JSON list of C-alpha atoms and ligand atoms in Angstrom, two decimals:
[
{"chain": "A", "resi": 1, "resn": "MET", "atom": "CA", "xyz": [-6.17, 43.40, 58.84]},
{"chain": "A", "resi": 2, "resn": "ASN", "atom": "CA", "xyz": [-3.25, 41.26, 60.01]},
{"chain": "A", "resi": 3, "resn": "VAL", "atom": "CA", "xyz": [-3.90, 37.78, 58.66]},
{"chain": "A", "resi": 4, "resn": "LYS", "atom": "CA", "xyz": [-2.23, 35.76, 61.42]},
{"chain": "A", "resi": 5, "resn": "GLU", "atom": "CA", "xyz": [-3.82, 37.84, 64.17]},
{"chain": "A", "resi": 6, "resn": "PHE", "atom": "CA", "xyz": [-7.22, 37.56, 62.53]},
{"chain": "A", "resi": 7, "resn": "ILE", "atom": "CA", "xyz": [-6.98, 33.75, 62.37]},
{"chain": "A", "resi": 8, "resn": "GLN", "atom": "CA", "xyz": [-5.75, 33.60, 65.96]},
{"chain": "A", "resi": 9, "resn": "GLN", "atom": "CA", "xyz": [-8.84, 35.44, 67.16]},
{"chain": "A", "resi": 10, "resn": "TYR", "atom": "CA", "xyz": [-10.94, 32.51, 65.96]},
{"chain": "A", "resi": 11, "resn": "ARG", "atom": "CA", "xyz": [-8.51, 29.58, 65.85]},
{"chain": "A", "resi": 12, "resn": "VAL", "atom": "CA", "xyz": [-10.79, 27.78, 63.38]},
{"chain": "A", "resi": 13, "resn": "VAL", "atom": "CA", "xyz": [-10.27, 27.92, 59.60]},
{"chain": "A", "resi": 14, "resn": "PRO", "atom": "CA", "xyz": [-13.22, 26.59, 57.57]},
{"chain": "A", "resi": 15, "resn": "VAL", "atom": "CA", "xyz": [-12.13, 24.57, 54.54]},
{"chain": "A", "resi": 16, "resn": "VAL", "atom": "CA", "xyz": [-14.63, 25.46, 51.84]},
{"chain": "A", "resi": 17, "resn": "VAL", "atom": "CA", "xyz": [-15.40, 23.55, 48.64]},
{"chain": "A", "resi": 18, "resn": "PHE", "atom": "CA", "xyz": [-17.74, 25.27, 46.20]},
{"chain": "A", "resi": 19, "resn": "ASN", "atom": "CA", "xyz": [-19.34, 23.03, 43.61]},
{"chain": "A", "resi": 20, "resn": "SER", "atom": "CA", "xyz": [-20.97, 25.96, 41.85]},
{"chain": "A", "resi": 21, "resn": "ILE", "atom": "CA", "xyz": [-20.92, 29.75, 41.98]},
{"chain": "A", "resi": 22, "resn": "GLU", "atom": "CA", "xyz": [-24.54, 29.74, 43.14]},
{"chain": "A", "resi": 23, "resn": "GLU", "atom": "CA", "xyz": [-23.37, 28.33, 46.48]},
{"chain": "A", "resi": 24, "resn": "VAL", "atom": "CA", "xyz": [-20.87, 31.09, 47.19]},
{"chain": "A", "resi": 25, "resn": "ARG", "atom": "CA", "xyz": [-23.03, 33.94, 48.49]},
{"chain": "A", "resi": 26, "resn": "PRO", "atom": "CA", "xyz": [-25.45, 31.90, 50.66]},
{"chain": "A", "resi": 27, "resn": "LYS", "atom": "CA", "xyz": [-22.65, 29.87, 52.29]},
{"chain": "A", "resi": 28, "resn": "LEU", "atom": "CA", "xyz": [-20.37, 32.84, 52.96]},
{"chain": "A", "resi": 29, "resn": "THR", "atom": "CA", "xyz": [-23.33, 34.78, 54.36]},
{"chain": "A", "resi": 30, "resn": "ALA", "atom": "CA", "xyz": [-24.12, 31.87, 56.68]},
{"chain": "A", "resi": 31, "resn": "MET", "atom": "CA", "xyz": [-20.50, 31.75, 57.89]},
{"chain": "A", "resi": 32, "resn": "CYS", "atom": "CA", "xyz": [-20.51, 35.48, 58.64]},
{"chain": "A", "resi": 33, "resn": "GLU", "atom": "CA", "xyz": [-23.86, 35.24, 60.43]},
{"chain": "A", "resi": 34, "resn": "GLY", "atom": "CA", "xyz": [-22.49, 32.29, 62.39]},
{"chain": "A", "resi": 35, "resn": "GLY", "atom": "CA", "xyz": [-19.63, 34.49, 63.57]},
{"chain": "A", "resi": 36, "resn": "LEU", "atom": "CA", "xyz": [-16.84, 32.75, 61.67]},
{"chain": "A", "resi": 37, "resn": "PRO", "atom": "CA", "xyz": [-15.75, 35.13, 58.87]},
{"chain": "A", "resi": 38, "resn": "ILE", "atom": "CA", "xyz": [-12.81, 33.10, 57.55]},
{"chain": "A", "resi": 39, "resn": "ALA", "atom": "CA", "xyz": [-12.86, 31.01, 54.37]},
{"chain": "A", "resi": 40, "resn": "GLU", "atom": "CA", "xyz": [-10.13, 28.83, 52.91]},
{"chain": "A", "resi": 41, "resn": "ILE", "atom": "CA", "xyz": [-11.63, 28.39, 49.45]},
{"chain": "A", "resi": 42, "resn": "THR", "atom": "CA", "xyz": [-10.13, 25.27, 47.94]},
{"chain": "A", "resi": 43, "resn": "TYR", "atom": "CA", "xyz": [-8.86, 24.68, 44.41]},
{"chain": "A", "resi": 44, "resn": "ARG", "atom": "CA", "xyz": [-10.62, 21.32, 44.35]},
{"chain": "A", "resi": 45, "resn": "THR", "atom": "CA", "xyz": [-13.29, 22.56, 42.00]},
{"chain": "A", "resi": 46, "resn": "ALA", "atom": "CA", "xyz": [-13.15, 24.55, 38.79]},
{"chain": "A", "resi": 47, "resn": "CYS", "atom": "CA", "xyz": [-14.98, 27.55, 40.24]},
{"chain": "A", "resi": 48, "resn": "ALA", "atom": "CA", "xyz": [-12.48, 28.18, 43.07]},
{"chain": "A", "resi": 49, "resn": "GLY", "atom": "CA", "xyz": [-10.89, 31.24, 41.45]},
{"chain": "A", "resi": 50, "resn": "GLU", "atom": "CA", "xyz": [-14.22, 32.85, 40.63]},
{"chain": "A", "resi": 51, "resn": "ALA", "atom": "CA", "xyz": [-15.45, 32.09, 44.15]},
{"chain": "A", "resi": 52, "resn": "ILE", "atom": "CA", "xyz": [-12.38, 33.80, 45.67]},
{"chain": "A", "resi": 53, "resn": "LYS", "atom": "CA", "xyz": [-13.02, 36.86, 43.48]},
{"chain": "A", "resi": 54, "resn": "ILE", "atom": "CA", "xyz": [-16.64, 37.11, 44.66]},
{"chain": "A", "resi": 55, "resn": "ALA", "atom": "CA", "xyz": [-15.71, 36.50, 48.28]},
{"chain": "A", "resi": 56, "resn": "VAL", "atom": "CA", "xyz": [-13.06, 39.21, 48.26]},
{"chain": "A", "resi": 57, "resn": "SER", "atom": "CA", "xyz": [-15.20, 41.83, 46.54]},
{"chain": "A", "resi": 58, "resn": "GLU", "atom": "CA", "xyz": [-18.55, 41.17, 48.21]},
{"chain": "A", "resi": 59, "resn": "PHE", "atom": "CA", "xyz": [-17.49, 40.08, 51.71]},
{"chain": "A", "resi": 60, "resn": "PRO", "atom": "CA", "xyz": [-14.96, 42.71, 52.76]},
{"chain": "A", "resi": 61, "resn": "ASP", "atom": "CA", "xyz": [-15.20, 41.76, 56.45]},
{"chain": "A", "resi": 62, "resn": "MET", "atom": "CA", "xyz": [-14.19, 38.19, 55.75]},
{"chain": "A", "resi": 63, "resn": "LEU", "atom": "CA", "xyz": [-10.66, 36.87, 55.67]},
{"chain": "A", "resi": 64, "resn": "VAL", "atom": "CA", "xyz": [-10.46, 35.00, 52.37]},
{"chain": "A", "resi": 65, "resn": "GLY", "atom": "CA", "xyz": [-7.65, 32.59, 51.56]},
{"chain": "A", "resi": 66, "resn": "ALA", "atom": "CA", "xyz": [-7.04, 29.85, 49.03]},
{"chain": "A", "resi": 67, "resn": "GLY", "atom": "CA", "xyz": [-6.63, 26.17, 49.88]},
{"chain": "A", "resi": 68, "resn": "THR", "atom": "CA", "xyz": [-5.50, 23.03, 48.08]},
{"chain": "A", "resi": 69, "resn": "VAL", "atom": "CA", "xyz": [-3.11, 25.25, 46.11]},
{"chain": "A", "resi": 70, "resn": "ILE", "atom": "CA", "xyz": [-0.79, 22.74, 44.49]},
{"chain": "A", "resi": 71, "resn": "ASN", "atom": "CA", "xyz": [1.15, 24.80, 41.95]},
{"chain": "A", "resi": 72, "resn": "ALA", "atom": "CA", "xyz": [2.46, 28.25, 41.07]},
{"chain": "A", "resi": 73, "resn": "GLU", "atom": "CA", "xyz": [-0.32, 28.96, 38.60]},
{"chain": "A", "resi": 74, "resn": "GLN", "atom": "CA", "xyz": [-3.09, 28.48, 41.16]},
{"chain": "A", "resi": 75, "resn": "CYS", "atom": "CA", "xyz": [-1.12, 30.48, 43.71]},
{"chain": "A", "resi": 76, "resn": "ARG", "atom": "CA", "xyz": [-0.67, 33.43, 41.33]},
{"chain": "A", "resi": 77, "resn": "GLN", "atom": "CA", "xyz": [-4.34, 33.35, 40.38]},
{"chain": "A", "resi": 78, "resn": "ALA", "atom": "CA", "xyz": [-5.48, 33.26, 44.01]},
{"chain": "A", "resi": 79, "resn": "LEU", "atom": "CA", "xyz": [-3.22, 36.20, 44.88]},
{"chain": "A", "resi": 80, "resn": "ASP", "atom": "CA", "xyz": [-4.40, 38.14, 41.81]},
{"chain": "A", "resi": 81, "resn": "TYR", "atom": "CA", "xyz": [-7.98, 37.60, 42.95]},
{"chain": "A", "resi": 82, "resn": "GLY", "atom": "CA", "xyz": [-7.19, 38.88, 46.42]},
{"chain": "A", "resi": 83, "resn": "ALA", "atom": "CA", "xyz": [-6.56, 35.80, 48.59]},
{"chain": "A", "resi": 84, "resn": "ARG", "atom": "CA", "xyz": [-4.85, 36.83, 51.83]},
{"chain": "A", "resi": 85, "resn": "PHE", "atom": "CA", "xyz": [-3.31, 33.47, 52.73]},
{"chain": "A", "resi": 86, "resn": "ILE", "atom": "CA", "xyz": [-2.41, 30.30, 50.86]},
{"chain": "A", "resi": 87, "resn": "VAL", "atom": "CA", "xyz": [-2.77, 26.72, 52.08]},
{"chain": "A", "resi": 88, "resn": "SER", "atom": "CA", "xyz": [-1.48, 23.51, 50.43]},
{"chain": "A", "resi": 89, "resn": "PRO", "atom": "CA", "xyz": [-1.95, 19.85, 51.35]},
{"chain": "A", "resi": 90, "resn": "GLY", "atom": "CA", "xyz": [1.83, 19.39, 50.97]},
{"chain": "A", "resi": 91, "resn": "PHE", "atom": "CA", "xyz": [4.74, 21.82, 51.00]},
{"chain": "A", "resi": 92, "resn": "SER", "atom": "CA", "xyz": [5.50, 23.42, 47.61]},
{"chain": "A", "resi": 93, "resn": "GLU", "atom": "CA", "xyz": [8.75, 25.36, 47.35]},
{"chain": "A", "resi": 94, "resn": "GLU", "atom": "CA", "xyz": [7.53, 27.26, 44.28]},
{"chain": "A", "resi": 95, "resn": "VAL", "atom": "CA", "xyz": [4.38, 28.33, 46.09]},
{"chain": "A", "resi": 96, "resn": "ALA", "atom": "CA", "xyz": [6.41, 29.33, 49.16]},
{"chain": "A", "resi": 97, "resn": "LYS", "atom": "CA", "xyz": [8.63, 31.57, 47.00]},
{"chain": "A", "resi": 98, "resn": "ILE", "atom": "CA", "xyz": [5.66, 33.36, 45.43]},
{"chain": "A", "resi": 99, "resn": "CYS", "atom": "CA", "xyz": [4.01, 33.87, 48.83]},
{"chain": "A", "resi": 100, "resn": "ASN", "atom": "CA", "xyz": [7.21, 35.25, 50.32]},
{"chain": "A", "resi": 101, "resn": "LEU", "atom": "CA", "xyz": [7.63, 37.68, 47.42]},
{"chain": "A", "resi": 102, "resn": "ASN", "atom": "CA", "xyz": [4.06, 38.87, 47.96]},
{"chain": "A", "resi": 103, "resn": "ASP", "atom": "CA", "xyz": [4.34, 38.90, 51.75]},
{"chain": "A", "resi": 104, "resn": "VAL", "atom": "CA", "xyz": [1.41, 36.52, 52.11]},
{"chain": "A", "resi": 105, "resn": "PRO", "atom": "CA", "xyz": [1.37, 33.75, 54.75]},
{"chain": "A", "resi": 106, "resn": "TYR", "atom": "CA", "xyz": [1.88, 30.27, 53.29]},
{"chain": "A", "resi": 107, "resn": "LEU", "atom": "CA", "xyz": [0.64, 27.31, 55.30]},
{"chain": "A", "resi": 108, "resn": "GLY", "atom": "CA", "xyz": [2.08, 24.30, 53.53]},
{"chain": "A", "resi": 109, "resn": "GLY", "atom": "CA", "xyz": [1.38, 20.73, 54.57]},
{"chain": "A", "resi": 110, "resn": "CYS", "atom": "CA", "xyz": [4.10, 18.79, 56.38]},
{"chain": "A", "resi": 111, "resn": "VAL", "atom": "CA", "xyz": [3.99, 15.46, 58.18]},
{"chain": "A", "resi": 112, "resn": "THR", "atom": "CA", "xyz": [7.71, 14.63, 58.46]},
{"chain": "A", "resi": 113, "resn": "PRO", "atom": "CA", "xyz": [10.73, 16.34, 60.08]},
{"chain": "A", "resi": 114, "resn": "THR", "atom": "CA", "xyz": [12.32, 16.83, 56.65]},
{"chain": "A", "resi": 115, "resn": "GLU", "atom": "CA", "xyz": [9.23, 18.63, 55.34]},
{"chain": "A", "resi": 116, "resn": "ILE", "atom": "CA", "xyz": [9.12, 20.85, 58.42]},
{"chain": "A", "resi": 117, "resn": "MET", "atom": "CA", "xyz": [12.80, 21.71, 57.92]},
{"chain": "A", "resi": 118, "resn": "THR", "atom": "CA", "xyz": [12.03, 22.77, 54.35]},
{"chain": "A", "resi": 119, "resn": "ALA", "atom": "CA", "xyz": [9.07, 24.87, 55.50]},
{"chain": "A", "resi": 120, "resn": "LEU", "atom": "CA", "xyz": [11.12, 26.60, 58.20]},
{"chain": "A", "resi": 121, "resn": "SER", "atom": "CA", "xyz": [13.89, 27.33, 55.67]},
{"chain": "A", "resi": 122, "resn": "TYR", "atom": "CA", "xyz": [11.30, 29.40, 53.76]},
{"chain": "A", "resi": 123, "resn": "GLY", "atom": "CA", "xyz": [10.25, 31.20, 56.92]},
{"chain": "A", "resi": 124, "resn": "CYS", "atom": "CA", "xyz": [6.98, 29.25, 57.05]},
{"chain": "A", "resi": 125, "resn": "ASP", "atom": "CA", "xyz": [6.54, 28.54, 60.74]},
{"chain": "A", "resi": 126, "resn": "ILE", "atom": "CA", "xyz": [2.84, 27.63, 60.71]},
{"chain": "A", "resi": 127, "resn": "ILE", "atom": "CA", "xyz": [2.80, 24.02, 59.68]},
{"chain": "A", "resi": 128, "resn": "LYS", "atom": "CA", "xyz": [-0.35, 22.55, 58.18]},
{"chain": "A", "resi": 129, "resn": "PHE", "atom": "CA", "xyz": [-0.51, 18.99, 59.49]},
{"chain": "A", "resi": 130, "resn": "PHE", "atom": "CA", "xyz": [-2.68, 17.00, 57.10]},
{"chain": "A", "resi": 131, "resn": "PRO", "atom": "CA", "xyz": [-4.39, 14.56, 57.22]},
{"chain": "A", "resi": 132, "resn": "ALA", "atom": "CA", "xyz": [-4.05, 14.98, 60.96]},
{"chain": "A", "resi": 133, "resn": "SER", "atom": "CA", "xyz": [-6.08, 12.01, 62.18]},
{"chain": "A", "resi": 134, "resn": "ASN", "atom": "CA", "xyz": [-4.32, 9.57, 59.81]},
{"chain": "A", "resi": 135, "resn": "TYR", "atom": "CA", "xyz": [-0.85, 10.79, 60.79]},
{"chain": "A", "resi": 136, "resn": "GLY", "atom": "CA", "xyz": [-1.34, 10.38, 64.52]},
{"chain": "A", "resi": 137, "resn": "GLY", "atom": "CA", "xyz": [-2.98, 13.68, 65.47]},
{"chain": "A", "resi": 138, "resn": "LEU", "atom": "CA", "xyz": [-1.81, 15.48, 68.58]},
{"chain": "A", "resi": 139, "resn": "ALA", "atom": "CA", "xyz": [0.66, 12.78, 69.65]},
{"chain": "A", "resi": 140, "resn": "THR", "atom": "CA", "xyz": [2.62, 13.08, 66.39]},
{"chain": "A", "resi": 141, "resn": "MET", "atom": "CA", "xyz": [2.54, 16.89, 66.40]},
{"chain": "A", "resi": 142, "resn": "LYS", "atom": "CA", "xyz": [3.81, 16.92, 69.99]},
{"chain": "A", "resi": 143, "resn": "ALA", "atom": "CA", "xyz": [6.71, 14.63, 69.06]},
{"chain": "A", "resi": 144, "resn": "LEU", "atom": "CA", "xyz": [7.57, 16.83, 66.06]},
{"chain": "A", "resi": 145, "resn": "ALA", "atom": "CA", "xyz": [7.28, 20.02, 68.12]},
{"chain": "A", "resi": 146, "resn": "ALA", "atom": "CA", "xyz": [10.00, 18.79, 70.48]},
{"chain": "A", "resi": 147, "resn": "ALA", "atom": "CA", "xyz": [12.49, 19.18, 67.63]},
{"chain": "A", "resi": 148, "resn": "PHE", "atom": "CA", "xyz": [11.01, 22.37, 66.18]},
{"chain": "A", "resi": 149, "resn": "PRO", "atom": "CA", "xyz": [10.20, 24.83, 68.96]},
{"chain": "A", "resi": 150, "resn": "ALA", "atom": "CA", "xyz": [9.63, 27.63, 66.42]},
{"chain": "A", "resi": 151, "resn": "ALA", "atom": "CA", "xyz": [6.80, 25.78, 64.69]},
{"chain": "A", "resi": 152, "resn": "THR", "atom": "CA", "xyz": [3.10, 26.06, 65.38]},
{"chain": "A", "resi": 153, "resn": "PHE", "atom": "CA", "xyz": [0.49, 23.84, 63.76]},
{"chain": "A", "resi": 154, "resn": "LEU", "atom": "CA", "xyz": [-2.68, 23.98, 61.70]},
{"chain": "A", "resi": 155, "resn": "PRO", "atom": "CA", "xyz": [-4.03, 20.42, 61.86]},
{"chain": "A", "resi": 156, "resn": "THR", "atom": "CA", "xyz": [-6.75, 19.50, 59.37]},
{"chain": "A", "resi": 157, "resn": "GLY", "atom": "CA", "xyz": [-8.37, 16.25, 58.33]},
{"chain": "A", "resi": 158, "resn": "GLY", "atom": "CA", "xyz": [-10.73, 14.33, 60.60]},
{"chain": "A", "resi": 159, "resn": "ILE", "atom": "CA", "xyz": [-11.43, 17.21, 62.95]},
{"chain": "A", "resi": 160, "resn": "SER", "atom": "CA", "xyz": [-14.95, 18.10, 64.07]},
{"chain": "A", "resi": 161, "resn": "ASP", "atom": "CA", "xyz": [-16.69, 19.75, 66.99]},
{"chain": "A", "resi": 162, "resn": "LYS", "atom": "CA", "xyz": [-16.16, 16.45, 68.86]},
{"chain": "A", "resi": 163, "resn": "ASN", "atom": "CA", "xyz": [-12.36, 16.76, 69.05]},
{"chain": "A", "resi": 164, "resn": "LEU", "atom": "CA", "xyz": [-11.87, 20.48, 68.36]},
{"chain": "A", "resi": 165, "resn": "ALA", "atom": "CA", "xyz": [-11.45, 21.41, 72.04]},
{"chain": "A", "resi": 166, "resn": "GLU", "atom": "CA", "xyz": [-8.84, 18.70, 72.54]},
{"chain": "A", "resi": 167, "resn": "TYR", "atom": "CA", "xyz": [-6.73, 20.03, 69.67]},
{"chain": "A", "resi": 168, "resn": "LEU", "atom": "CA", "xyz": [-7.10, 23.68, 70.69]},
{"chain": "A", "resi": 169, "resn": "ALA", "atom": "CA", "xyz": [-6.08, 22.93, 74.27]},
{"chain": "A", "resi": 170, "resn": "TRP", "atom": "CA", "xyz": [-2.46, 22.48, 73.15]},
{"chain": "A", "resi": 171, "resn": "GLU", "atom": "CA", "xyz": [-0.71, 25.84, 73.00]},
{"chain": "A", "resi": 172, "resn": "LYS", "atom": "CA", "xyz": [1.23, 24.98, 69.81]},
{"chain": "A", "resi": 173, "resn": "ILE", "atom": "CA", "xyz": [-2.00, 24.80, 67.81]},
{"chain": "A", "resi": 174, "resn": "PHE", "atom": "CA", "xyz": [-2.12, 28.01, 65.80]},
{"chain": "A", "resi": 175, "resn": "ALA", "atom": "CA", "xyz": [-5.62, 27.12, 64.57]},
{"chain": "A", "resi": 176, "resn": "VAL", "atom": "CA", "xyz": [-7.58, 24.07, 63.48]},
{"chain": "A", "resi": 177, "resn": "GLY", "atom": "CA", "xyz": [-8.89, 23.65, 59.94]},
{"chain": "A", "resi": 178, "resn": "GLY", "atom": "CA", "xyz": [-11.72, 21.56, 58.59]},
{"chain": "A", "resi": 179, "resn": "SER", "atom": "CA", "xyz": [-14.85, 21.24, 56.56]},
{"chain": "A", "resi": 180, "resn": "TRP", "atom": "CA", "xyz": [-17.17, 19.85, 59.23]},
{"chain": "A", "resi": 181, "resn": "MET", "atom": "CA", "xyz": [-19.01, 23.15, 59.70]},
{"chain": "A", "resi": 182, "resn": "MET", "atom": "CA", "xyz": [-19.63, 23.54, 55.94]},
{"chain": "A", "resi": 183, "resn": "LYS", "atom": "CA", "xyz": [-21.99, 20.58, 55.54]},
{"chain": "A", "resi": 184, "resn": "GLY", "atom": "CA", "xyz": [-25.71, 21.12, 55.04]},
{"chain": "A", "resi": 185, "resn": "THR", "atom": "CA", "xyz": [-28.00, 24.05, 54.40]},
{"chain": "A", "resi": 186, "resn": "PRO", "atom": "CA", "xyz": [-26.96, 27.68, 55.03]},
{"chain": "A", "resi": 187, "resn": "GLU", "atom": "CA", "xyz": [-28.98, 27.55, 58.27]},
{"chain": "A", "resi": 188, "resn": "GLU", "atom": "CA", "xyz": [-27.07, 24.44, 59.39]},
{"chain": "A", "resi": 189, "resn": "ILE", "atom": "CA", "xyz": [-23.74, 26.01, 58.40]},
{"chain": "A", "resi": 190, "resn": "LYS", "atom": "CA", "xyz": [-24.59, 29.06, 60.48]},
{"chain": "A", "resi": 191, "resn": "GLU", "atom": "CA", "xyz": [-25.36, 26.90, 63.54]},
{"chain": "A", "resi": 192, "resn": "LYS", "atom": "CA", "xyz": [-22.21, 24.79, 63.10]},
{"chain": "A", "resi": 193, "resn": "CYS", "atom": "CA", "xyz": [-20.06, 27.91, 62.77]},
{"chain": "A", "resi": 194, "resn": "ARG", "atom": "CA", "xyz": [-21.63, 29.27, 65.98]},
{"chain": "A", "resi": 195, "resn": "THR", "atom": "CA", "xyz": [-20.86, 26.02, 67.79]},
{"chain": "A", "resi": 196, "resn": "ALA", "atom": "CA", "xyz": [-17.26, 25.96, 66.52]},
{"chain": "A", "resi": 197, "resn": "VAL", "atom": "CA", "xyz": [-16.69, 29.58, 67.62]},
{"chain": "A", "resi": 198, "resn": "ALA", "atom": "CA", "xyz": [-18.15, 28.84, 71.06]},
{"chain": "A", "resi": 199, "resn": "ILE", "atom": "CA", "xyz": [-15.93, 25.77, 71.52]},
{"chain": "A", "resi": 200, "resn": "ALA", "atom": "CA", "xyz": [-12.87, 27.73, 70.42]},
{"chain": "A", "resi": 201, "resn": "LYS", "atom": "CA", "xyz": [-13.67, 30.57, 72.83]},
{"chain": "A", "resi": 202, "resn": "ASP", "atom": "CA", "xyz": [-13.83, 28.12, 75.74]},
{"chain": "A", "resi": 203, "resn": "ALA", "atom": "CA", "xyz": [-10.68, 26.24, 74.78]},
{"chain": "B", "resi": 301, "resn": "3PG", "atom": "C1", "xyz": [-8.15, 19.93, 54.21]},
{"chain": "B", "resi": 301, "resn": "3PG", "atom": "O1", "xyz": [-7.93, 20.11, 53.03]},
{"chain": "B", "resi": 301, "resn": "3PG", "atom": "O2", "xyz": [-7.63, 20.62, 55.07]},
{"chain": "B", "resi": 301, "resn": "3PG", "atom": "C2", "xyz": [-9.01, 18.79, 54.63]},
{"chain": "B", "resi": 301, "resn": "3PG", "atom": "O3", "xyz": [-9.58, 18.15, 53.56]},
{"chain": "B", "resi": 301, "resn": "3PG", "atom": "C3", "xyz": [-10.04, 19.12, 55.63]},
{"chain": "B", "resi": 301, "resn": "3PG", "atom": "O4", "xyz": [-10.33, 17.92, 56.20]},
{"chain": "B", "resi": 301, "resn": "3PG", "atom": "P1", "xyz": [-11.80, 17.52, 56.64]},
{"chain": "B", "resi": 301, "resn": "3PG", "atom": "O5", "xyz": [-12.63, 17.57, 55.40]},
{"chain": "B", "resi": 301, "resn": "3PG", "atom": "O6", "xyz": [-11.67, 16.14, 57.25]},
{"chain": "B", "resi": 301, "resn": "3PG", "atom": "O7", "xyz": [-12.24, 18.53, 57.66]}
]
C-alpha cells in the first residue's frame, strides 16, 4: 500500500483522539464501515501508542498513522508499533530525520515561509497547515503556494463537512484533516465518515 496514493484516494484524514482503549475497536470499525479507512491516531492521550498497535494488528485494511507527534521518542514508538505516516502540529527536524531514515511520510505543521523552507529542505513537500482557520485558511495557503510550487497542503483545524468541499476544490490540497467526523456514537461516526467521503468524491 502506497501511503500517499492511499490518502489521495480519499483526500480526508480523520484526526482521532482515543480517551481509552475501549473506544478503539468500535470507532475504527465505524470508520471502516463508513468507507473512510484512514486514522491519524494522536499522541494527545496516554493510550495513543497502544491504540496504534491495536489498529495496525486488527485493522489490516486501514491506513494507520500517528498524529500530534512532538518528539523523537513518540515518533520512534509510533513507527515501532507500525504507524505508516507521521503528523505533527509544528515542524520537528528530529522527527523529520527519523521519518526519512525509515522512509515514512512526515507531514509537519508549517504556517510561515521559513517553516515551509525547512520542511522542503527535508524533502517534506506535504505541508500540514494548522490551525488552518485561525491562520487564514485557503487565502493564506494560496499566498504561500505562490512561492513554493512544489508544496501541497494538508489543512486541519476548523474544517467540517460545511467547508470541506471548498478546501478540496483547490488542486494544491493534498488532503484535508480533521476530527469533525469522529464525534458521537459509532453509528454517528459511520454516517459522518460516509458524508465526508461523498463530499470528497464530488469535489
Ligand atoms: C489537528 O490536530 O489536526 C486538529 O486538532 C484537527 O482540528 P479539528 O479538531 O478542528 O478538526
